[in-house]
Amino acid sequence: MRRTGFFWDESCFWHSGGNYALTFPVGGLVQPLAAGGLPESPETKRRLKNLLDVTGLMRDLHPQSAAPATREDLERVHPADFLDRFKETSDAGGGELGLRTPFGKGGYEIAAQSAGLALGALQAVLKGTLDNAYALSRPPGHHCLPDWPNGFCLLANIGIAIEAARAAGLAKKFAVVDWDVHHGNGTEAIFLSDPDVLTISIHQEHNYPLDTGDIDVTGEGAGRGANMNIPLPPGAGHHTYLEAMERLVLPKLHAFEPEVIIVACGFDASAFDPLARMMCTSDTFRQMTRLMMGAADLLCGGRVVMVHEGGYSEAHVPFCGHAVLQELSGSTIDAPDPLAQALEIRQPNVRMRTHYSDYLTELVGYFGIT
């Protein structure tokens, strides 16, 4: 068993947004939904924690909260004027500052708490208090630019955590592997010129944002070569994701030799997600976690930190998350995925997998991986 931290806070479930139907603002011909709001709701996260409680896996974890990120923590990534506008709008009852990022009264404090969970998880692992950790952060963070929140993300949780760890002298070289189905444009933008932070995003091509995530964005200035985008075509499933991890992600990690691996852990590549068209299973996430742990054992003393990002299937996210946390901890407590057999049958056939594999071979050549 590994000492696996599970960082969560009830207040993060209380984050609330505006009047949306899926990702469309209500009005005109767009009718309100009975359940209301964006697909980024508390239910996927709450149901994940509930499943951990019911199966007993939580007893094999180290559950805890963490202090909210401080203003000093936030200003290492975000400009003061953006934070001032966020706080003022939050205090005045809420609103929306970016694109699809509504929040209610107290939204600033909840977002700081979400960033604090990521920060606390990373520091606990770097200090050796825990072997690895999972932060159930909400709202998510990987789309948030320094001065513009978007895609449900109000603060750059992972960026804030990395800069706080650097300021504390806990590590110098960080790797971020983002397997959320949407491109991690915020994390990329924050560290695009930074040679000491490797950012890798494996995502559905041009899903969100529509204009980022292409393979030719490999870094700028001193950070050239420290960014890798792996855009996959819709329909890529279990085998293609694992092949991309093994042929592209792992070699890049080994060449970089980070002191810790941080995973932007979205579950929206699940076959049942309403905001993507991929075919991943809970076992996909389990095996990707296994690959990250194996790389971390060889490169950085097993230090892996998962920070929760997207994933909008209330039924399937809990099983995907449970598989990841079972793998992280080494627990024997399982939650059999009731959708596993159906998803196995629905995976791309051999001909399509060969097509996807040929595409990955092109990417291997493009990135010069040997």
mmCIF file of C-alpha atoms in Angstrom:
data_model
loop_
_atom_site.group_PDB
_atom_site.id
_atom_site.type_symbol
_atom_site.label_atom_id
_atom_site.label_comp_id
_atom_site.label_asym_id
_atom_site.label_seq_id
_atom_site.Cartn_x
_atom_site.Cartn_y
_atom_site.Cartn_z
ATOM 1 C CA MET A 1 0.000 0.000 0.000
ATOM 2 C CA ARG A 2 1.154 3.523 -0.733
ATOM 3 C CA ARG A 3 0.392 6.567 1.381
ATOM 4 C CA THR A 4 -2.108 8.212 -0.960
ATOM 5 C CA GLY A 5 -3.590 11.537 0.029
ATOM 6 C CA PHE A 6 -7.130 12.439 -0.980
ATOM 7 C CA PHE A 7 -7.562 16.204 -0.795
ATOM 8 C CA TRP A 8 -11.140 17.437 -0.838
ATOM 9 C CA ASP A 9 -13.308 20.112 0.742
ATOM 10 C CA GLU A 10 -17.078 20.314 1.002
ATOM 11 C CA SER A 11 -17.031 23.979 -0.007
ATOM 12 C CA CYS A 12 -15.832 23.017 -3.502
ATOM 13 C CA PHE A 13 -19.123 21.191 -4.039
ATOM 14 C CA TRP A 14 -20.918 24.478 -3.338
ATOM 15 C CA HIS A 15 -19.499 26.317 -6.352
ATOM 16 C CA SER A 16 -22.448 27.430 -8.457
ATOM 17 C CA GLY A 17 -22.813 28.923 -11.898
ATOM 18 C CA GLY A 18 -25.256 30.757 -14.089
ATOM 19 C CA ASN A 19 -28.236 29.853 -16.160
ATOM 20 C CA TYR A 20 -26.930 27.539 -18.880
ATOM 21 C CA ALA A 21 -28.265 24.537 -20.785
ATOM 22 C CA LEU A 22 -25.206 22.342 -21.350
ATOM 23 C CA THR A 23 -22.780 25.004 -22.672
ATOM 24 C CA PHE A 24 -25.433 27.348 -24.138
ATOM 25 C CA PRO A 25 -26.648 30.439 -22.253
ATOM 26 C CA VAL A 26 -30.393 30.137 -21.657
ATOM 27 C CA GLY A 27 -32.486 32.518 -23.750
ATOM 28 C CA GLY A 28 -34.066 32.797 -27.164
ATOM 29 C CA LEU A 29 -34.700 29.266 -28.345
ATOM 30 C CA VAL A 30 -32.479 27.677 -25.645
ATOM 31 C CA GLN A 31 -34.778 26.402 -22.909
ATOM 32 C CA PRO A 32 -33.697 26.008 -19.277
ATOM 33 C CA LEU A 33 -32.841 22.468 -18.224
ATOM 34 C CA ALA A 34 -34.745 20.812 -15.419
ATOM 35 C CA ALA A 35 -31.473 20.123 -13.595
ATOM 36 C CA GLY A 36 -30.094 23.514 -14.675
ATOM 37 C CA GLY A 37 -26.657 24.878 -15.273
ATOM 38 C CA LEU A 38 -23.419 23.841 -16.900
ATOM 39 C CA PRO A 39 -22.353 20.188 -17.143
ATOM 40 C CA GLU A 40 -19.563 21.116 -14.689
ATOM 41 C CA SER A 41 -21.710 20.358 -11.658
ATOM 42 C CA PRO A 42 -20.850 19.110 -8.171
ATOM 43 C CA GLU A 43 -22.468 15.748 -8.825
ATOM 44 C CA THR A 44 -19.613 14.047 -10.699
ATOM 45 C CA LYS A 45 -17.205 14.894 -7.879
ATOM 46 C CA ARG A 46 -19.622 14.252 -5.025
ATOM 47 C CA ARG A 47 -20.619 10.889 -6.492
ATOM 48 C CA LEU A 48 -16.934 9.934 -6.834
ATOM 49 C CA LYS A 49 -16.356 10.629 -3.153
ATOM 50 C CA ASN A 50 -19.592 8.807 -2.271
ATOM 51 C CA LEU A 51 -18.406 5.713 -4.159
ATOM 52 C CA LEU A 52 -15.082 5.798 -2.302
ATOM 53 C CA ASP A 53 -16.990 5.914 0.978
ATOM 54 C CA VAL A 54 -19.399 3.119 0.061
ATOM 55 C CA THR A 55 -16.764 0.667 -1.216
ATOM 56 C CA GLY A 56 -14.468 1.385 1.719
ATOM 57 C CA LEU A 57 -11.569 2.547 -0.446
ATOM 58 C CA MET A 58 -11.555 5.816 1.489
ATOM 59 C CA ARG A 59 -10.237 3.855 4.485
ATOM 60 C CA ASP A 60 -7.132 3.015 2.446
ATOM 61 C CA LEU A 61 -6.555 6.687 1.611
ATOM 62 C CA HIS A 62 -5.464 9.679 3.687
ATOM 63 C CA PRO A 63 -8.400 12.099 3.315
ATOM 64 C CA GLN A 64 -7.797 15.726 4.256
ATOM 65 C CA SER A 65 -8.434 19.285 3.251
ATOM 66 C CA ALA A 66 -5.863 22.055 2.785
ATOM 67 C CA ALA A 67 -5.675 25.779 3.365
ATOM 68 C CA PRO A 68 -6.992 27.966 0.551
ATOM 69 C CA ALA A 69 -4.368 29.427 -1.759
ATOM 70 C CA THR A 70 -3.328 32.833 -0.469
ATOM 71 C CA ARG A 71 -3.334 36.080 -2.418
ATOM 72 C CA GLU A 72 0.458 35.737 -2.624
ATOM 73 C CA ASP A 73 0.048 32.240 -4.088
ATOM 74 C CA LEU A 74 -2.449 33.479 -6.673
ATOM 75 C CA GLU A 75 -0.365 36.497 -7.726
ATOM 76 C CA ARG A 76 2.534 34.263 -8.794
ATOM 77 C CA VAL A 77 0.303 33.302 -11.764
ATOM 78 C CA HIS A 78 -2.550 35.815 -12.005
ATOM 79 C CA PRO A 79 -2.308 39.628 -12.333
ATOM 80 C CA ALA A 80 -3.538 41.665 -9.388
ATOM 81 C CA ASP A 81 -6.176 43.510 -11.435
ATOM 82 C CA PHE A 82 -7.781 40.233 -12.534
ATOM 83 C CA LEU A 83 -7.882 38.966 -8.949
ATOM 84 C CA ASP A 84 -9.352 42.292 -7.776
ATOM 85 C CA ARG A 85 -12.157 42.086 -10.372
ATOM 86 C CA PHE A 86 -12.823 38.465 -9.449
ATOM 87 C CA LYS A 87 -13.046 39.249 -5.724
ATOM 88 C CA GLU A 88 -15.214 42.351 -6.236
ATOM 89 C CA THR A 89 -17.627 40.496 -8.523
ATOM 90 C CA SER A 90 -17.765 37.571 -6.108
ATOM 91 C CA ASP A 91 -18.480 39.829 -3.128
ATOM 92 C CA ALA A 92 -21.212 41.611 -5.098
ATOM 93 C CA GLY A 93 -23.148 38.401 -5.671
ATOM 94 C CA GLY A 94 -21.309 36.726 -8.512
ATOM 95 C CA GLY A 95 -21.218 36.961 -12.275
ATOM 96 C CA GLU A 96 -19.035 35.849 -15.164
ATOM 97 C CA LEU A 97 -15.628 37.263 -16.093
ATOM 98 C CA GLY A 98 -14.569 34.996 -18.939
ATOM 99 C CA LEU A 99 -16.127 32.363 -21.178
ATOM 100 C CA ARG A 100 -18.442 29.822 -19.531
ATOM 101 C CA THR A 101 -17.102 30.608 -16.063
ATOM 102 C CA PRO A 102 -20.114 31.758 -14.036
ATOM 103 C CA PHE A 103 -19.828 31.878 -10.258
ATOM 104 C CA GLY A 104 -21.974 32.919 -7.343
ATOM 105 C CA LYS A 105 -21.345 34.911 -4.198
ATOM 106 C CA GLY A 106 -18.235 33.526 -2.524
ATOM 107 C CA GLY A 107 -16.960 32.095 -5.799
ATOM 108 C CA TYR A 108 -13.559 33.713 -5.291
ATOM 109 C CA GLU A 109 -13.055 31.960 -1.958
ATOM 110 C CA ILE A 110 -14.201 28.606 -3.326
ATOM 111 C CA ALA A 111 -11.827 28.897 -6.293
ATOM 112 C CA ALA A 112 -8.973 29.745 -3.897
ATOM 113 C CA GLN A 113 -9.911 26.657 -1.883
ATOM 114 C CA SER A 114 -9.838 24.534 -5.034
ATOM 115 C CA ALA A 115 -6.360 25.828 -5.893
ATOM 116 C CA GLY A 116 -5.341 25.230 -2.283
ATOM 117 C CA LEU A 117 -6.225 21.537 -2.577
ATOM 118 C CA ALA A 118 -3.861 21.184 -5.560
ATOM 119 C CA LEU A 119 -1.190 23.209 -3.755
ATOM 120 C CA GLY A 120 -1.519 21.186 -0.556
ATOM 121 C CA ALA A 121 -1.406 17.857 -2.395
ATOM 122 C CA LEU A 122 1.737 18.791 -4.322
ATOM 123 C CA GLN A 123 3.564 20.094 -1.269
ATOM 124 C CA ALA A 124 2.683 17.062 0.842
ATOM 125 C CA VAL A 125 4.125 14.726 -1.798
ATOM 126 C CA LEU A 126 7.248 16.840 -2.330
ATOM 127 C CA LYS A 127 7.848 17.003 1.440
ATOM 128 C CA GLY A 128 7.506 13.217 1.678
ATOM 129 C CA THR A 129 4.460 13.282 3.948
ATOM 130 C CA LEU A 130 2.601 11.270 1.296
ATOM 131 C CA ASP A 131 3.791 8.973 -1.500
ATOM 132 C CA ASN A 132 1.262 10.338 -3.974
ATOM 133 C CA ALA A 133 -1.965 12.302 -3.838
ATOM 134 C CA TYR A 134 -5.248 13.157 -5.533
ATOM 135 C CA ALA A 135 -6.807 16.632 -5.310
ATOM 136 C CA LEU A 136 -10.549 16.720 -5.944
ATOM 137 C CA SER A 137 -10.356 20.328 -7.092
ATOM 138 C CA ARG A 138 -13.489 22.188 -8.158
ATOM 139 C CA PRO A 139 -13.750 24.510 -9.999
ATOM 140 C CA PRO A 140 -11.149 23.027 -12.366
ATOM 141 C CA GLY A 141 -8.160 24.989 -13.628
ATOM 142 C CA HIS A 142 -6.368 23.822 -16.770
ATOM 143 C CA HIS A 143 -8.128 26.215 -19.183
ATOM 144 C CA CYS A 144 -7.616 29.338 -17.093
ATOM 145 C CA LEU A 145 -5.184 31.838 -18.588
ATOM 146 C CA PRO A 146 -3.366 34.248 -16.281
ATOM 147 C CA ASP A 147 -5.884 37.044 -16.942
ATOM 148 C CA TRP A 148 -8.855 35.287 -18.534
ATOM 149 C CA PRO A 149 -10.882 32.408 -17.077
ATOM 150 C CA ASN A 150 -12.589 30.087 -19.517
ATOM 151 C CA GLY A 151 -13.948 26.595 -19.964
ATOM 152 C CA PHE A 152 -15.356 26.306 -16.393
ATOM 153 C CA CYS A 153 -11.887 27.195 -14.992
ATOM 154 C CA LEU A 154 -11.574 30.246 -12.727
ATOM 155 C CA LEU A 155 -8.006 29.918 -11.431
ATOM 156 C CA ALA A 156 -5.024 27.965 -12.773
ATOM 157 C CA ASN A 157 -4.879 25.359 -10.009
ATOM 158 C CA ILE A 158 -1.842 23.434 -11.257
ATOM 159 C CA GLY A 159 0.087 26.553 -12.203
ATOM 160 C CA ILE A 160 -0.539 28.035 -8.757
ATOM 161 C CA ALA A 161 0.581 24.802 -7.077
ATOM 162 C CA ILE A 162 3.794 24.601 -9.119
ATOM 163 C CA GLU A 163 4.788 28.210 -8.489
ATOM 164 C CA ALA A 164 4.126 27.845 -4.756
ATOM 165 C CA ALA A 165 6.284 24.713 -4.631
ATOM 166 C CA ARG A 166 9.050 26.508 -6.488
ATOM 167 C CA ALA A 167 8.848 29.492 -4.157
ATOM 168 C CA ALA A 168 9.152 27.123 -1.200
ATOM 169 C CA GLY A 169 12.246 25.499 -2.729
ATOM 170 C CA LEU A 170 10.604 22.069 -2.846
ATOM 171 C CA ALA A 171 11.468 21.244 -6.489
ATOM 172 C CA LYS A 172 12.873 22.782 -9.661
ATOM 173 C CA LYS A 173 11.657 20.535 -12.482
ATOM 174 C CA PHE A 174 7.986 19.658 -12.924
ATOM 175 C CA ALA A 175 6.137 17.623 -15.552
ATOM 176 C CA VAL A 176 2.425 18.085 -16.209
ATOM 177 C CA VAL A 177 0.609 15.336 -18.128
ATOM 178 C CA ASP A 178 -2.886 16.469 -19.064
ATOM 179 C CA TRP A 179 -5.221 13.693 -20.185
ATOM 180 C CA ASP A 180 -8.407 15.719 -19.910
ATOM 181 C CA VAL A 181 -10.105 15.356 -23.290
ATOM 182 C CA HIS A 182 -9.860 19.114 -23.864
ATOM 183 C CA HIS A 183 -6.563 20.855 -24.547
ATOM 184 C CA GLY A 184 -4.824 22.197 -21.450
ATOM 185 C CA ASN A 185 -4.398 25.645 -22.969
ATOM 186 C CA GLY A 186 -4.098 27.515 -19.684
ATOM 187 C CA THR A 187 -1.305 25.393 -18.268
ATOM 188 C CA GLU A 188 0.445 25.538 -21.638
ATOM 189 C CA ALA A 189 0.232 29.343 -21.791
ATOM 190 C CA ILE A 190 1.572 29.822 -18.267
ATOM 191 C CA PHE A 191 4.672 27.694 -18.826
ATOM 192 C CA LEU A 192 5.228 28.015 -22.591
ATOM 193 C CA SER A 193 8.595 29.799 -22.130
ATOM 194 C CA ASP A 194 9.662 27.839 -19.052
ATOM 195 C CA PRO A 195 12.301 25.134 -19.653
ATOM 196 C CA ASP A 196 11.788 23.663 -16.184
ATOM 197 C CA VAL A 197 8.103 22.775 -16.583
ATOM 198 C CA LEU A 198 7.294 20.124 -19.178
ATOM 199 C CA THR A 199 3.667 20.359 -20.301
ATOM 200 C CA ILE A 200 2.079 17.495 -22.249
ATOM 201 C CA SER A 201 -1.552 17.488 -23.354
ATOM 202 C CA ILE A 202 -3.273 14.484 -24.914
ATOM 203 C CA HIS A 203 -6.707 15.579 -26.123
ATOM 204 C CA GLN A 204 -9.427 15.341 -28.736
ATOM 205 C CA GLU A 205 -8.312 17.582 -31.570
ATOM 206 C CA HIS A 206 -10.004 20.993 -31.694
ATOM 207 C CA ASN A 207 -12.720 20.069 -29.224
ATOM 208 C CA TYR A 208 -12.067 22.914 -26.772
ATOM 209 C CA PRO A 209 -10.595 25.415 -27.253
ATOM 210 C CA LEU A 210 -11.213 25.351 -30.984
ATOM 211 C CA ASP A 211 -7.966 27.087 -31.897
ATOM 212 C CA THR A 212 -5.305 25.588 -29.596
ATOM 213 C CA GLY A 213 -3.595 22.240 -29.053
ATOM 214 C CA ASP A 214 -1.782 21.763 -32.353
ATOM 215 C CA ILE A 215 1.431 19.759 -32.559
ATOM 216 C CA ASP A 216 3.535 22.682 -33.794
ATOM 217 C CA VAL A 217 3.272 24.497 -30.457
ATOM 218 C CA THR A 218 6.350 23.096 -28.744
ATOM 219 C CA GLY A 219 7.367 26.009 -26.530
ATOM 220 C CA GLU A 220 8.850 29.473 -26.876
ATOM 221 C CA GLY A 221 12.297 30.885 -26.198
ATOM 222 C CA ALA A 222 14.072 29.001 -23.435
ATOM 223 C CA GLY A 223 11.053 26.723 -23.168
ATOM 224 C CA ARG A 224 11.234 25.453 -26.735
ATOM 225 C CA GLY A 225 10.798 21.690 -26.686
ATOM 226 C CA ALA A 226 9.153 21.681 -23.245
ATOM 227 C CA ASN A 227 5.584 21.552 -24.566
ATOM 228 C CA MET A 228 4.017 18.591 -26.373
ATOM 229 C CA ASN A 229 0.510 18.464 -27.790
ATOM 230 C CA ILE A 230 -0.963 15.126 -28.815
ATOM 231 C CA PRO A 231 -4.263 15.853 -30.609
ATOM 232 C CA LEU A 232 -6.237 12.679 -31.268
ATOM 233 C CA PRO A 233 -9.114 12.282 -33.736
ATOM 234 C CA PRO A 234 -12.604 11.620 -32.370
ATOM 235 C CA GLY A 235 -13.301 7.980 -31.629
ATOM 236 C CA ALA A 236 -9.825 7.068 -30.422
ATOM 237 C CA GLY A 237 -10.339 4.595 -27.633
ATOM 238 C CA HIS A 238 -8.583 2.557 -24.983
ATOM 239 C CA HIS A 239 -5.788 1.086 -27.114
ATOM 240 C CA THR A 240 -4.911 4.358 -28.837
ATOM 241 C CA TYR A 241 -4.675 6.263 -25.568
ATOM 242 C CA LEU A 242 -2.343 3.674 -24.090
ATOM 243 C CA GLU A 243 -0.260 3.580 -27.261
ATOM 244 C CA ALA A 244 0.043 7.378 -27.194
ATOM 245 C CA MET A 245 1.163 7.228 -23.584
ATOM 246 C CA GLU A 246 3.758 4.554 -24.261
ATOM 247 C CA ARG A 247 5.153 5.917 -27.545
ATOM 248 C CA LEU A 248 4.978 9.662 -26.903
ATOM 249 C CA VAL A 249 4.350 10.624 -23.275
ATOM 250 C CA LEU A 250 6.699 8.194 -21.533
ATOM 251 C CA PRO A 251 9.734 8.894 -23.768
ATOM 252 C CA LYS A 252 9.231 12.642 -23.282
ATOM 253 C CA LEU A 253 9.090 12.209 -19.503
ATOM 254 C CA HIS A 254 12.222 10.064 -19.464
ATOM 255 C CA ALA A 255 14.128 12.606 -21.551
ATOM 256 C CA PHE A 256 13.032 15.454 -19.258
ATOM 257 C CA GLU A 257 13.635 13.716 -15.879
ATOM 258 C CA PRO A 258 11.190 15.652 -13.678
ATOM 259 C CA GLU A 259 11.229 15.715 -9.886
ATOM 260 C CA VAL A 260 7.467 15.146 -9.768
ATOM 261 C CA ILE A 261 4.740 14.210 -12.258
ATOM 262 C CA ILE A 262 1.474 16.130 -12.015
ATOM 263 C CA VAL A 263 -1.523 14.756 -13.890
ATOM 264 C CA ALA A 264 -4.354 17.034 -14.974
ATOM 265 C CA CYS A 265 -6.854 14.245 -14.440
ATOM 266 C CA GLY A 266 -9.985 14.792 -16.473
ATOM 267 C CA PHE A 267 -12.395 11.922 -17.084
ATOM 268 C CA ASP A 268 -14.130 13.450 -20.104
ATOM 269 C CA ALA A 269 -12.409 11.082 -22.546
ATOM 270 C CA SER A 270 -14.883 8.540 -21.153
ATOM 271 C CA ALA A 271 -17.143 7.067 -23.818
ATOM 272 C CA PHE A 272 -20.176 8.379 -21.934
ATOM 273 C CA ASP A 273 -19.122 11.999 -21.621
ATOM 274 C CA PRO A 274 -21.522 14.585 -23.119
ATOM 275 C CA LEU A 275 -18.735 17.027 -24.108
ATOM 276 C CA ALA A 276 -16.415 14.745 -26.090
ATOM 277 C CA ARG A 277 -16.407 11.919 -28.612
ATOM 278 C CA MET A 278 -13.790 9.529 -27.293
ATOM 279 C CA MET A 279 -14.127 5.895 -26.252
ATOM 280 C CA CYS A 280 -12.064 5.540 -23.090
ATOM 281 C CA THR A 281 -13.049 3.182 -20.279
ATOM 282 C CA SER A 282 -12.403 3.171 -16.558
ATOM 283 C CA ASP A 283 -9.628 0.673 -17.272
ATOM 284 C CA THR A 284 -8.030 3.191 -19.651
ATOM 285 C CA PHE A 285 -7.637 5.596 -16.735
ATOM 286 C CA ARG A 286 -6.440 2.805 -14.454
ATOM 287 C CA GLN A 287 -3.743 1.735 -16.898
ATOM 288 C CA MET A 288 -2.659 5.302 -17.664
ATOM 289 C CA THR A 289 -2.275 5.810 -13.920
ATOM 290 C CA ARG A 290 -0.173 2.644 -13.754
ATOM 291 C CA LEU A 291 2.070 3.983 -16.518
ATOM 292 C CA MET A 292 2.505 7.314 -14.713
ATOM 293 C CA MET A 293 3.361 5.557 -11.466
ATOM 294 C CA GLY A 294 5.888 3.342 -13.219
ATOM 295 C CA ALA A 295 7.545 6.368 -14.795
ATOM 296 C CA ALA A 296 7.558 8.202 -11.463
ATOM 297 C CA ASP A 297 9.135 5.215 -9.705
ATOM 298 C CA LEU A 298 12.005 5.322 -12.186
ATOM 299 C CA LEU A 299 12.379 9.094 -12.465
ATOM 300 C CA CYS A 300 11.304 10.843 -9.287
ATOM 301 C CA GLY A 301 10.866 8.580 -6.302
ATOM 302 C CA GLY A 302 7.269 7.680 -7.140
ATOM 303 C CA ARG A 303 6.038 11.272 -6.732
ATOM 304 C CA VAL A 304 2.727 11.588 -8.603
ATOM 305 C CA VAL A 305 0.019 14.173 -7.924
ATOM 306 C CA MET A 306 -3.366 14.017 -9.634
ATOM 307 C CA VAL A 307 -5.460 17.184 -9.886
ATOM 308 C CA HIS A 308 -9.093 16.693 -10.900
ATOM 309 C CA GLU A 309 -10.183 18.545 -14.042
ATOM 310 C CA GLY A 310 -13.153 17.698 -16.298
ATOM 311 C CA GLY A 311 -15.485 14.753 -16.688
ATOM 312 C CA TYR A 312 -19.233 15.245 -16.963
ATOM 313 C CA SER A 313 -20.899 11.839 -16.935
ATOM 314 C CA GLU A 314 -22.401 11.601 -13.477
ATOM 315 C CA ALA A 315 -22.840 7.847 -13.921
ATOM 316 C CA HIS A 316 -19.382 6.961 -15.235
ATOM 317 C CA VAL A 317 -16.925 9.433 -13.641
ATOM 318 C CA PRO A 318 -17.141 7.776 -10.194
ATOM 319 C CA PHE A 319 -15.980 4.425 -11.601
ATOM 320 C CA CYS A 320 -13.155 6.045 -13.566
ATOM 321 C CA GLY A 321 -11.996 7.962 -10.505
ATOM 322 C CA HIS A 322 -12.278 4.929 -8.242
ATOM 323 C CA ALA A 323 -10.043 2.954 -10.638
ATOM 324 C CA VAL A 324 -7.417 5.717 -10.548
ATOM 325 C CA LEU A 325 -7.422 5.950 -6.760
ATOM 326 C CA GLN A 326 -7.321 2.186 -6.324
ATOM 327 C CA GLU A 327 -4.251 2.124 -8.573
ATOM 328 C CA LEU A 328 -2.585 5.078 -6.823
ATOM 329 C CA SER A 329 -2.993 3.530 -3.393
ATOM 330 C CA GLY A 330 -2.468 -0.131 -4.250
ATOM 331 C CA SER A 331 -5.732 -0.988 -2.506
ATOM 332 C CA THR A 332 -7.460 -4.300 -3.207
ATOM 333 C CA ILE A 333 -10.890 -2.679 -2.916
ATOM 334 C CA ASP A 334 -12.460 -2.608 -6.356
ATOM 335 C CA ALA A 335 -15.577 -1.015 -7.823
ATOM 336 C CA PRO A 336 -16.433 -3.099 -10.910
ATOM 337 C CA ASP A 337 -17.488 -0.821 -13.737
ATOM 338 C CA PRO A 338 -21.025 -1.812 -14.805
ATOM 339 C CA LEU A 339 -20.319 -0.359 -18.260
ATOM 340 C CA ALA A 340 -17.031 -2.181 -18.844
ATOM 341 C CA GLN A 341 -18.320 -5.015 -21.022
ATOM 342 C CA ALA A 342 -20.420 -2.741 -23.206
ATOM 343 C CA LEU A 343 -17.468 -0.417 -23.731
ATOM 344 C CA GLU A 344 -15.113 -3.245 -24.600
ATOM 345 C CA ILE A 345 -17.464 -4.370 -27.366
ATOM 346 C CA ARG A 346 -17.759 -0.803 -28.662
ATOM 347 C CA GLN A 347 -14.028 -0.135 -28.984
ATOM 348 C CA PRO A 348 -12.658 0.713 -32.454
ATOM 349 C CA ASN A 349 -12.010 -2.381 -34.555
ATOM 350 C CA VAL A 350 -8.560 -3.562 -35.613
ATOM 351 C CA ARG A 351 -8.663 -1.638 -38.896
ATOM 352 C CA MET A 352 -9.417 1.649 -37.130
ATOM 353 C CA ARG A 353 -6.821 0.973 -34.434
ATOM 354 C CA THR A 354 -4.244 0.435 -37.175
ATOM 355 C CA HIS A 355 -5.244 3.786 -38.684
ATOM 356 C CA TYR A 356 -4.821 5.530 -35.320
ATOM 357 C CA SER A 357 -1.495 3.752 -34.787
ATOM 358 C CA ASP A 358 -0.220 4.986 -38.146
ATOM 359 C CA TYR A 359 -1.137 8.519 -37.101
ATOM 360 C CA LEU A 360 0.805 8.112 -33.840
ATOM 361 C CA THR A 361 3.783 6.893 -35.860
ATOM 362 C CA GLU A 362 3.654 10.211 -37.727
ATOM 363 C CA LEU A 363 3.703 12.078 -34.417
ATOM 364 C CA VAL A 364 6.645 10.019 -33.163
ATOM 365 C CA GLY A 365 8.548 11.082 -36.258
ATOM 366 C CA TYR A 366 7.473 14.695 -35.950
ATOM 367 C CA PHE A 367 8.703 14.923 -32.363
ATOM 368 C CA GLY A 368 11.911 13.052 -33.166
ATOM 369 C CA ILE A 369 11.331 10.328 -30.596
ATOM 370 C CA THR A 370 13.640 7.337 -30.934
#
